[in-house]
Amino acid sequence: MTDAQDVQKNVPIKHSARGGFWQELAISLRNPEFWAMSSWLDILVRARKSRLGILWLMAPALVYVYGLGFFFASMQGQPLAKFAAHVGLGAMVFRTLMSTIVGSANVFIASQSFIMDGHVRLTDYLLQSLAKSFFDFCMYLPIVVIALVTFRQVDPVGLLLAPFTLALLYVNALWISAVFSLIGARFADFGQLLSNASVFLFLLTPIIWYPDMMPADSTRGQLMRFNPFYHFVSLFRGPILGEPVEPMTYWFLGVMTVGGLVLATFAYRRYARFVPLWI
Amino acid sequence: MSARIKATGLTLDVPIFLQREREPEHEGKGWAGIFRGAAFDPPRRRLTRLLDDLNFDVQEGDRLAILGRNGAGKSTLLRVLNRVYQPTSGSLQVEGSCQALLNMSLGFNGEATVRENIFLRGVAMGLRSSFLADQVEPILDFSGLRAKVGHRLRTLSAGQKMRLGFAISTSIQHDIMLMDEWVGAGDSDFMAKAKERMQNRVGGSKIVVLASHSMGLLRDICNKGIVLEGGRLVYAGDVMGSLKFYQGLMARVRAAGDAQDEGVEDSGAGAPFGAFEEIRAEGPGRFLVRGWMVDNHGVAHEGLVLEVDGGRYPAHGFERVMRPDVMRHFGLSSDACGFLARVDIPGLSSLAEMPAGLRLLGGVDTESADAELRIAPAVRAAVGRG
């Protein structure tokens, strides 16, 4: 028998007792192999089933930006180049966040066999769903770049800000996935609920329309401003396209980021140990 | 680093969901009522105590047998030891790297290739991919799936998946090994390899924890044992004492009315083990076989079949033989487990004509006998010389 396996130094000390959210997150980030590989495999596998392969993954972006974009641009009497850039950036941010949320609500259930096999550092699975949504984000990039190039009035300073906004977006995605994955593990129908809500949220977010159609003092305007997606989308898109960003957006996102991280820390500490029992 | 498992007051409460039992008279007859109930009754949530105040200490070098009826908490305890379930109260200390061989066909990505899955499972076990790169070849060799390396995993048969899972899970040596029943299924060629690998791994482990119903296996491997009943630790000691206690427990359960107790029925009661120790020719076409046989609950059965060249020859003239040696070895409650029986095989006049590939199968009766008894060297030497 070819036993090269008694290499004790390669034998990891696998699961130490469970730590807090940040501690486990730090370990997960230092040991990216599992979550990076499993999310990459999931993506590859999705593409592999089809003949067009990875090109299929770009199809949603194309449909949103130039399909929906074309239709609603002519309906609202907007020039396509301007409207396509508006839709492209909006849809990109929305999809990234929404796929994190829907994905994380199901991530523990989908990873059941690994969890039950003793791989219980749950932050690995959170990062896995973040990595997958980041890939979706990247799949939007080519189409969005085309839309921005044809628009030709891109603010370079806004473009420089975009990576920082993206980082903020992912800090939020992190706590959202931590909280929502725990809820999703406890209540199996939560993922269903979220995917149903996503259509409504998409239409409630100014992606295929302009926020100035909803003044702040109207009921609809307030409903829009209660929608976190509105703030994320407008913070990311506004500086690039030279659209105004309301001061309320900064406050909203600031409070949400801090509050969410605190919530995630406590929720994870309190409930993570129940996840194997729930799924 | 030394290995140790120490549990103090280990307790696990688990929420379970119950479907309300409906009164039959309020319900429509037949399946319609069942389905209506399933659709409109929300499940109720209730806490159940699966493990109750367990205390034990496993030192380096120990091989611990976990005995108990179905549902006594054996698998749950293994999951707690593997750190999947966190104890509700009490403490658990596990020192040393730990590998569980619990469900090896799971944890794959069905659409990914065999090679990709080796990496996926490997990193899920906490191995480095650089280390795994050298392991891929041995794993492929061992599982006999070299020709399938680029195939998608879902195209593999259940047996092939099991082989792959086994090869990956056992590819490195850990300090502590947790097992729920002895693993290994598949064709006889793979079984032989798997057995050797398992013996190596068990031998190389500092601690082995094995939950099983198979007395022969536990007696072979373990030196210590605990018996669980309803989540409580009812016995702890050496493996002999544990087996004896467990059999006493099973005997009391049977006496109390075995019809209600599904634990007796489906936990391998029909899986006897034993030894085929001697074969003699008694005359033309008549052979005498001697040995002992007992099932996992300590019950001796009388169904014996000699399989020669694929033909089944039922035994008759069954005689009980007292075997105090076997009783002592397995901690049985009775020594009436030996047998002496006759088998007629027309056309064979002497042992020398008997082909070497003979098997003696045991069971509740001659129709259902399918458990192979271990063949003693004396039997092997006696046959197949012609």
XYZ file of C-alpha atoms in Angstrom:
665
model
C 0.000 0.000 0.000
C 1.354 3.412 -0.900
C 1.056 5.131 2.401
C 2.679 8.518 2.191
C 0.144 9.736 4.634
C 1.831 9.410 7.958
C 3.152 12.893 7.578
C 2.167 14.130 10.958
C 3.012 17.748 10.299
C 0.337 17.899 7.669
C -2.285 16.647 9.996
C -4.175 19.683 11.124
C -5.651 20.195 14.509
C -9.022 20.556 12.991
C -11.728 21.862 15.175
C -10.782 23.554 18.322
C -13.669 24.566 20.514
C -15.914 27.135 18.962
C -14.885 30.746 19.273
C -16.663 34.020 18.690
C -17.662 35.500 15.368
C -14.556 37.615 14.782
C -12.171 34.956 15.972
C -13.625 32.345 13.656
C -13.787 34.862 10.838
C -10.089 35.581 11.269
C -9.272 31.868 11.134
C -11.457 31.455 8.047
C -9.713 34.329 6.310
C -6.326 32.871 7.133
C -7.399 29.446 5.830
C -9.265 30.299 2.663
C -8.825 26.957 0.952
C -12.103 25.330 1.854
C -14.485 28.182 1.191
C -12.612 29.479 -1.828
C -12.519 26.057 -3.396
C -16.083 25.037 -2.659
C -17.508 28.302 -3.958
C -15.337 28.133 -7.053
C -16.484 24.574 -7.679
C -20.112 25.602 -7.294
C -19.635 28.319 -9.891
C -17.738 26.094 -12.306
C -20.342 23.410 -11.983
C -23.104 25.860 -12.777
C -21.291 26.881 -15.956
C -20.315 23.339 -16.866
C -23.850 22.122 -17.300
C -24.290 24.273 -20.391
C -22.627 24.596 -23.747
C -22.024 28.316 -23.547
C -20.379 27.807 -20.180
C -19.258 30.897 -18.349
C -20.892 33.134 -20.940
C -24.270 32.136 -19.576
C -23.398 33.715 -16.277
C -23.201 37.062 -18.045
C -26.658 36.674 -19.520
C -28.530 38.224 -16.568
C -26.441 41.372 -16.835
C -27.157 41.634 -20.527
C -30.870 41.105 -20.014
C -31.098 43.677 -17.256
C -28.950 46.394 -18.784
C -29.856 46.212 -22.445
C -33.147 44.320 -22.294
C -34.978 45.988 -19.439
C -32.862 49.111 -19.933
C -33.917 49.508 -23.539
C -37.572 48.954 -22.762
C -37.794 51.347 -19.843
C -35.548 53.970 -21.419
C -37.959 54.401 -24.309
C -40.915 54.283 -21.914
C -39.510 57.112 -19.807
C -38.090 59.029 -22.750
C -34.468 58.670 -21.562
C -31.481 58.275 -23.883
C -30.389 54.629 -23.841
C -26.698 55.338 -23.149
C -27.493 57.244 -19.962
C -30.192 54.874 -18.815
C -28.104 51.762 -19.489
C -25.348 53.046 -17.198
C -27.966 53.837 -14.552
C -29.561 50.401 -14.773
C -26.215 48.604 -15.044
C -24.697 50.018 -11.850
C -27.976 49.706 -9.971
C -28.624 46.139 -10.998
C -25.020 45.157 -10.265
C -25.189 46.378 -6.662
C -28.682 45.000 -6.171
C -27.880 41.538 -7.532
C -24.676 41.292 -5.510
C -26.434 42.062 -2.250
C -29.526 40.082 -3.044
C -27.633 36.969 -4.075
C -25.635 37.193 -0.838
C -28.843 37.352 1.130
C -30.695 34.586 -0.671
C -27.557 32.439 -0.844
C -26.717 32.801 2.821
C -30.243 31.947 3.924
C -29.695 28.501 2.410
C -25.975 28.107 2.898
C -26.007 25.983 6.055
C -28.688 23.685 4.743
C -26.794 23.294 1.477
C -23.599 22.518 3.394
C -25.292 20.106 5.750
C -23.096 17.152 4.937
C -19.911 19.097 5.652
C -21.255 20.518 8.877
C -22.450 17.148 10.097
C -19.085 15.694 9.180
C -17.433 17.967 11.697
C -16.469 21.004 9.659
C -18.203 23.395 11.985
C -16.377 26.675 11.510
C -19.481 28.351 10.157
C -17.748 31.528 9.006
C -16.305 29.389 6.210
C -19.773 28.958 4.783
C -20.535 32.658 5.116
C -17.405 33.534 3.186
C -18.399 30.921 0.655
C -21.669 32.710 -0.036
C -19.885 36.076 -0.151
C -17.359 34.715 -2.613
C -20.127 33.445 -4.834
C -21.888 36.794 -4.822
C -18.602 38.540 -5.594
C -18.316 36.330 -8.610
C -21.786 37.402 -9.699
C -20.571 40.965 -9.283
C -17.614 40.287 -11.559
C -19.925 38.794 -14.159
C -21.729 42.123 -14.318
C -18.526 44.074 -14.825
C -17.990 43.600 -18.593
C -21.514 44.723 -19.460
C -21.390 47.605 -16.997
C -18.040 48.739 -18.395
C -19.559 48.779 -21.879
C -22.505 50.787 -20.567
C -20.193 53.273 -18.849
C -18.016 53.660 -21.942
C -21.010 54.402 -24.136
C -22.304 56.859 -21.535
C -19.058 58.879 -21.713
C -19.844 61.250 -18.831
C -18.409 59.146 -16.027
C -17.013 61.053 -13.069
C -13.425 59.799 -12.522
C -13.477 60.728 -8.830
C -16.652 58.711 -8.418
C -14.966 55.778 -10.071
C -12.105 56.017 -7.579
C -14.592 55.948 -4.737
C -16.257 52.818 -6.067
C -13.815 50.288 -4.507
C -14.338 51.850 -1.096
C -18.090 51.736 -1.504
C -17.762 48.133 -2.577
C -15.757 47.388 0.564
C -18.509 48.956 2.662
C -21.023 46.926 0.726
C -19.168 43.731 1.640
C -18.848 44.628 5.287
C -22.610 44.862 5.285
C -22.982 41.714 3.237
C -20.928 39.962 5.918
C -23.222 40.761 8.802
C -26.294 40.251 6.692
C -25.142 36.794 5.702
C -24.224 35.952 9.308
C -27.651 36.940 10.592
C -29.681 35.650 7.683
C -27.883 32.330 7.517
C -28.746 31.693 11.159
C -32.379 32.583 10.540
C -32.353 30.479 7.384
C -30.991 27.476 9.286
C -33.688 27.753 11.938
C -36.596 28.496 9.603
C -36.266 26.550 6.410
C -38.864 28.649 4.604
C -36.888 31.851 5.093
C -35.012 31.416 1.828
C -38.309 31.026 -0.022
C -39.625 34.187 1.561
C -36.524 36.112 0.545
C -36.595 35.022 -3.068
C -40.238 36.071 -3.229
C -39.451 39.404 -1.633
C -36.572 40.026 -4.024
C -38.819 40.877 -6.972
C -40.690 43.408 -4.890
C -37.458 44.902 -3.554
C -36.035 45.137 -7.047
C -38.987 47.206 -8.200
C -38.928 49.280 -5.024
C -35.293 50.192 -5.610
C -34.606 52.944 -8.164
C -32.886 50.740 -10.715
C -35.203 50.935 -13.698
C -36.488 54.355 -12.627
C -35.039 57.523 -11.073
C -35.271 58.337 -7.381
C -36.297 61.942 -8.090
C -39.628 60.534 -9.255
C -40.304 59.846 -5.559
C -40.021 63.024 -3.471
C -39.094 62.512 0.188
C -42.384 63.828 1.525
C -44.561 61.386 -0.399
C -45.538 58.007 1.044
C -43.891 56.219 -1.820
C -40.755 58.282 -1.376
C -40.576 57.304 2.282
C -41.130 53.667 1.444
C -38.233 53.908 -0.996
C -36.016 55.476 1.653
C -36.811 52.685 4.100
C -35.395 50.245 1.592
C -31.725 49.613 2.394
C -31.070 48.659 -1.193
C -31.891 52.185 -2.255
C -29.103 53.562 -0.100
C -26.524 51.030 -1.209
C -27.384 51.525 -4.851
C -27.380 55.285 -4.677
C -24.110 55.446 -2.711
C -22.397 53.291 -5.301
C -23.998 54.713 -8.410
C -24.415 58.390 -7.561
C -20.751 59.472 -7.527
C -19.951 57.582 -10.734
C -22.821 58.975 -12.788
C -22.905 62.389 -11.153
C -26.303 61.728 -9.580
C -27.005 63.322 -6.194
C -26.580 61.260 -3.016
C -28.859 62.274 -0.158
C -27.200 63.019 3.211
C -29.677 60.611 4.759
C -27.989 57.781 2.849
C -24.715 58.270 4.744
C -26.508 58.233 8.058
C -28.636 55.279 7.145
C -25.678 53.170 6.003
C -23.448 54.229 8.884
C -25.983 53.219 11.494
C -26.851 50.059 9.623
C -23.217 48.952 9.301
C -22.388 49.425 12.957
C -25.702 48.081 14.200
C -25.544 45.103 11.875
C -22.040 44.112 12.906
C -22.987 44.264 16.559
C -26.099 42.215 15.860
C -24.077 39.633 13.915
C -21.527 39.332 16.728
C -24.191 38.615 19.314
C -26.377 36.464 17.112
C -23.412 34.319 16.100
C -22.207 33.874 19.639
C -25.662 32.983 20.861
C -27.004 30.834 18.052
C -24.150 29.372 15.966
C -23.917 26.298 18.182
C -27.513 25.388 17.419
C -27.010 25.280 13.664
C -26.089 21.540 13.484
C -29.252 20.768 15.424
C -31.477 22.879 13.225
C -30.432 21.659 9.818
C 0.983 15.445 21.820
C -1.068 13.162 23.959
C -4.647 12.343 23.143
C -7.463 12.323 25.622
C -11.225 12.621 25.775
C -12.799 13.687 29.015
C -16.500 14.283 29.473
C -17.878 15.730 32.661
C -21.614 15.984 33.166
C -22.097 15.987 29.415
C -25.718 16.762 28.574
C -27.353 17.502 25.255
C -30.871 18.815 24.794
C -32.239 18.942 21.304
C -35.382 20.599 20.001
C -37.480 18.163 18.050
C -40.592 18.764 16.050
C -43.602 16.638 16.685
C -46.583 16.216 14.478
C -49.708 16.099 16.591
C -51.275 12.666 16.729
C -54.899 13.033 15.744
C -57.770 11.146 17.182
C -58.804 8.653 14.526
C -62.520 9.272 14.955
C -62.203 12.973 14.083
C -60.410 12.095 10.944
C -61.614 11.036 7.546
C -60.832 7.445 6.772
C -57.786 6.416 4.789
C -54.993 8.433 3.304
C -57.003 11.625 2.751
C -57.027 12.314 6.482
C -53.328 11.657 6.811
C -52.452 14.056 4.061
C -54.854 16.710 5.282
C -53.296 16.432 8.704
C -49.790 16.683 7.259
C -50.745 19.799 5.316
C -52.469 21.774 8.040
C -50.912 20.717 11.321
C -47.917 22.850 12.161
C -45.289 20.787 13.983
C -44.863 21.384 17.706
C -41.444 22.086 19.138
C -40.252 20.281 22.225
C -36.914 19.867 23.939
C -35.680 16.332 24.274
C -32.718 15.208 26.294
C -30.593 12.954 24.089
C -27.587 12.677 26.374
C -27.960 12.920 30.108
C -25.079 13.696 32.431
C -22.394 11.492 30.896
C -19.077 11.174 32.671
C -16.189 9.264 31.208
C -12.515 9.605 30.574
C -10.702 8.045 27.635
C -6.935 7.917 27.905
C -4.331 7.466 25.252
C -4.225 3.869 24.064
C -7.848 3.189 24.930
C -10.222 1.648 22.438
C -13.680 2.528 23.624
C -16.749 0.554 22.627
C -20.080 2.351 22.779
C -22.886 -0.129 23.280
C -26.568 0.474 23.419
C -29.839 -0.166 21.723
C -30.974 1.803 18.696
C -31.824 5.301 19.770
C -29.823 5.044 22.986
C -27.629 7.959 21.909
C -24.569 6.268 20.397
C -24.465 8.263 17.172
C -25.375 11.447 18.993
C -22.496 10.938 21.371
C -20.122 10.450 18.438
C -21.354 13.708 16.924
C -20.730 15.479 20.198
C -17.226 14.034 20.375
C -16.693 15.233 16.811
C -17.674 18.735 17.943
C -20.688 18.946 15.680
C -23.170 19.221 18.526
C -22.210 21.490 21.376
C -23.158 20.116 24.782
C -26.026 21.969 26.434
C -24.293 21.691 29.768
C -21.268 19.948 31.179
C -17.849 19.995 29.624
C -16.042 18.019 27.001
C -12.325 18.066 26.507
C -10.879 16.528 23.341
C -7.125 16.592 22.901
C -5.625 15.420 19.631
C -6.651 15.563 16.012
C -9.863 13.766 15.359
C -11.315 12.017 12.344
C -14.837 10.723 12.205
C -15.801 7.960 9.819
C -19.521 8.476 10.062
C -21.111 9.054 6.671
C -18.535 8.796 3.973
C -20.649 8.973 0.851
C -21.727 12.514 1.707
C -19.981 15.826 1.319
C -19.380 15.665 -2.382
C -20.312 17.986 -5.196
C -22.148 15.766 -7.657
C -21.406 17.860 -10.706
C -17.705 18.205 -10.058
C -15.185 15.621 -11.211
C -13.686 12.917 -9.063
C -10.375 14.773 -8.885
C -12.044 18.024 -7.849
C -14.009 16.193 -5.201
C -10.865 14.709 -3.728
C -9.592 18.234 -3.214
C -12.946 19.453 -1.915
C -13.263 16.714 0.679
C -9.610 16.986 1.566
C -9.691 20.695 2.307
C -12.986 20.218 4.149
C -11.055 17.817 6.399
C -8.585 20.640 6.953
C -5.760 19.428 4.735
C -3.623 21.750 2.664
C -4.129 21.552 -1.071
C -0.376 21.344 -1.607
C -0.366 18.242 0.541
C -3.423 16.878 -1.200
C -1.812 17.166 -4.617
C 0.454 14.269 -3.628
C -2.453 12.351 -2.165
C -4.619 12.302 -5.277
C -2.752 9.422 -6.898
C -2.757 7.133 -3.850
C -6.444 7.891 -3.270
C -7.304 7.070 -6.879
C -5.305 3.869 -6.678
C -6.873 2.828 -3.446
C -10.440 3.470 -4.498
C -9.814 1.889 -7.894
C -11.293 4.918 -9.646
C -8.320 5.940 -11.742
C -10.288 5.485 -14.958
C -13.043 7.719 -13.593
C -10.889 10.671 -12.574
C -12.418 13.110 -15.038
C -15.972 11.848 -14.653
C -18.624 13.799 -12.822
C -19.195 12.392 -9.408
C -22.927 11.855 -9.807
C -22.250 9.315 -12.549
C -20.534 7.053 -10.010
C -22.408 4.242 -8.328
C -23.170 4.346 -4.619
C -20.451 1.775 -4.003
C -17.894 3.795 -5.917
C -18.755 6.928 -3.970
C -18.378 5.001 -0.765
C -14.970 3.742 -1.875
C -13.851 7.232 -2.764
C -15.120 8.615 0.532
C -13.382 5.854 2.430
C -10.112 6.397 0.578
C -10.154 10.122 1.302
C -11.291 9.878 4.903
C -8.674 7.321 5.795
C -5.858 8.834 3.761
C -4.163 10.291 6.788
C -3.649 9.113 10.310
C -5.321 11.004 13.127
C -4.888 10.756 16.867
C -8.510 9.954 17.537
C -10.795 7.910 15.348
C -14.563 7.953 15.756
C -16.564 5.246 14.043
C -20.221 4.404 13.790
C -20.159 0.718 12.918
C -17.218 -0.718 11.108
C -16.972 0.843 7.698
C -16.301 -0.923 4.494
C -18.641 -2.316 1.918
C -18.139 -3.144 -1.694
C -16.741 -5.965 -3.687
C -14.507 -8.453 -1.988
C -11.349 -7.054 -3.575
C -11.990 -3.623 -2.097
C -13.124 -5.091 1.205
C -9.774 -6.777 1.659
C -7.941 -3.499 1.055
C -10.334 -1.554 3.248
C -9.897 -4.025 6.063
C -6.139 -3.719 5.925
C -6.312 0.072 5.810
C -8.727 0.176 8.724
C -6.559 -2.091 10.803
C -3.618 0.193 10.113
C -5.582 3.277 11.014
C -7.032 1.751 14.138
C -3.592 0.525 15.111
C -2.066 3.939 14.479
C -4.682 5.882 16.406
C -4.068 6.887 19.957
C -7.761 6.614 20.739
C -10.513 4.745 18.928
C -14.168 5.168 19.738
C -16.393 2.623 18.060
C -20.154 2.380 18.270
C -21.397 -0.965 17.059
C -23.826 -3.768 17.630
C -21.333 -6.346 16.519
C -19.996 -8.132 19.547
C -17.282 -9.988 17.729
C -15.921 -6.756 16.305
C -16.012 -4.890 19.600
C -14.346 -7.799 21.360
C -11.582 -7.825 18.741
C -10.836 -4.121 18.796
C -11.864 -2.532 22.050
C -10.501 -2.772 25.564
C -12.981 -0.497 27.296
C -16.691 -0.028 26.940
C -19.619 2.082 27.960
C -23.280 1.172 27.701
C -25.874 3.831 26.967
C -29.576 3.459 27.623
C -31.986 6.292 26.948
C -29.125 8.790 26.804
C -27.760 7.808 30.201
C -24.551 6.040 30.979
C -25.596 2.781 32.617
C -22.265 0.996 32.610
C -18.611 1.874 32.168
C -15.723 -0.481 32.462
C -13.678 -2.916 30.451
C -15.087 -4.266 27.221
C -15.925 -7.699 28.672
C -18.006 -6.248 31.443
C -19.712 -3.886 29.039
C -20.648 -6.671 26.640
C -21.954 -8.737 29.494
C -23.966 -5.841 30.871
C -25.349 -5.064 27.439
C -26.420 -8.636 26.911
C -28.072 -8.694 30.297
C -29.894 -5.536 29.302
C -31.002 -7.045 26.025
C -32.181 -10.216 27.764
C -34.316 -8.145 30.146
C -35.728 -6.190 27.213
C -36.613 -9.420 25.430
C -38.201 -10.821 28.550
C -40.281 -7.672 28.935
C -41.837 -8.295 25.549
C -39.734 -8.088 22.464
C -42.675 -7.447 20.141
C -42.866 -3.745 20.991
C -39.175 -3.223 20.952
C -37.970 -2.434 17.495
C -34.467 -2.078 18.856
C -34.126 -5.814 19.098
C -35.521 -6.436 15.689
C -33.534 -4.143 13.459
C -30.238 -3.837 15.196
C -28.762 -6.845 13.544
C -30.373 -9.627 15.534
C -30.300 -11.697 12.374
C -26.585 -11.225 11.939
C -24.916 -14.025 13.793
C -21.209 -14.468 13.966
C -19.151 -17.402 14.961
C -16.523 -19.857 13.894
C -16.449 -22.935 11.698
C -13.871 -24.984 13.488
C -13.953 -28.487 12.171
C -15.264 -30.595 9.306
C -15.193 -34.397 9.177
C -16.453 -36.986 6.746
C -18.946 -39.319 8.416
C -19.593 -41.562 5.469
C -20.235 -41.218 1.732
C -21.891 -37.845 1.074
C -22.317 -37.025 4.773
C -20.146 -34.525 6.626
C -20.040 -33.362 10.214
C -19.418 -29.682 10.996
C -18.495 -28.268 14.388
C -18.163 -24.708 15.665
C -20.051 -22.038 17.534
C -22.463 -19.305 16.548
C -24.213 -16.521 18.420
C -25.935 -13.322 17.323
C -25.230 -9.793 18.479
C -27.642 -10.055 21.359
C -26.139 -13.233 22.645
C -28.843 -15.470 21.203
C -27.748 -18.766 19.687
C -29.555 -19.800 16.509
C -29.791 -23.155 14.796
C -29.897 -22.352 11.095
C -26.802 -23.594 9.299
C -26.081 -23.959 5.593
C -22.919 -25.236 3.999
C -22.222 -23.515 0.705
C -20.133 -25.561 -1.712
C -19.513 -24.394 -5.248
C -22.494 -22.062 -5.057
C -24.870 -24.837 -3.940
C -26.597 -24.515 -0.538
C -26.714 -27.632 1.598
C -28.814 -27.204 4.778
C -27.527 -28.855 7.928
C -29.599 -31.302 9.972
C -29.153 -33.275 13.131
C -28.266 -30.094 15.036
C -26.734 -30.716 18.446
C -25.931 -28.073 21.092
C -22.426 -28.074 22.484
C -21.512 -26.179 25.657
C -18.742 -23.681 25.028
C -17.713 -21.967 28.255
C -14.640 -20.584 26.495
C -16.757 -18.628 24.015
C -19.054 -17.480 26.787
C -16.122 -16.101 28.752
C -14.584 -14.424 25.725
C -17.696 -12.489 24.755
C -19.249 -12.099 28.145
C -22.264 -14.153 27.136
C -24.925 -15.091 29.637
C -25.081 -18.731 28.535
C -22.528 -21.198 27.233
C -24.987 -23.056 24.965
C -23.683 -21.645 21.763
C -21.596 -24.433 20.262
C -22.985 -26.764 17.626
C -22.460 -30.078 15.955
C -24.448 -30.691 12.773
C -24.576 -32.907 9.722
C -24.652 -31.917 6.079
C -25.497 -34.252 3.209
C -23.735 -33.521 -0.021
C -24.576 -36.243 -2.537
C -21.757 -37.103 -4.865
C -18.927 -36.153 -2.558
C -17.414 -39.130 -0.881
C -14.484 -37.611 0.972
C -13.106 -34.353 2.262
C -10.378 -34.427 -0.314
C -12.976 -33.936 -3.044
C -14.476 -30.915 -1.278
C -13.581 -27.707 -3.139
C -11.608 -25.142 -1.138
C -14.100 -22.287 -1.512
C -16.632 -23.640 0.956
C -18.507 -21.386 3.397
C -20.602 -22.134 6.431
C -23.501 -19.713 6.724
C -25.509 -19.143 9.866
C -28.919 -17.631 10.595
C -32.204 -17.987 12.418
C -33.183 -20.898 10.185
C -31.693 -22.674 7.190
C -33.690 -20.607 4.683
C -32.418 -17.237 5.868
C -28.890 -18.242 6.888
C -26.510 -15.812 5.195
C -23.882 -14.775 7.752
C -20.537 -16.330 7.028
C -18.804 -17.916 9.981
C -15.103 -17.463 10.325
C -13.280 -20.483 8.952
C -10.638 -21.956 11.199
C -7.271 -22.944 9.662
C -8.023 -26.564 10.517
C -11.008 -26.545 8.155
C -9.009 -24.934 5.412
C -6.328 -27.537 5.801
C -8.844 -30.372 5.763
C -10.497 -29.581 2.445
C -9.483 -28.899 -1.096
C -6.601 -31.273 -1.367
C -8.189 -33.317 -4.098
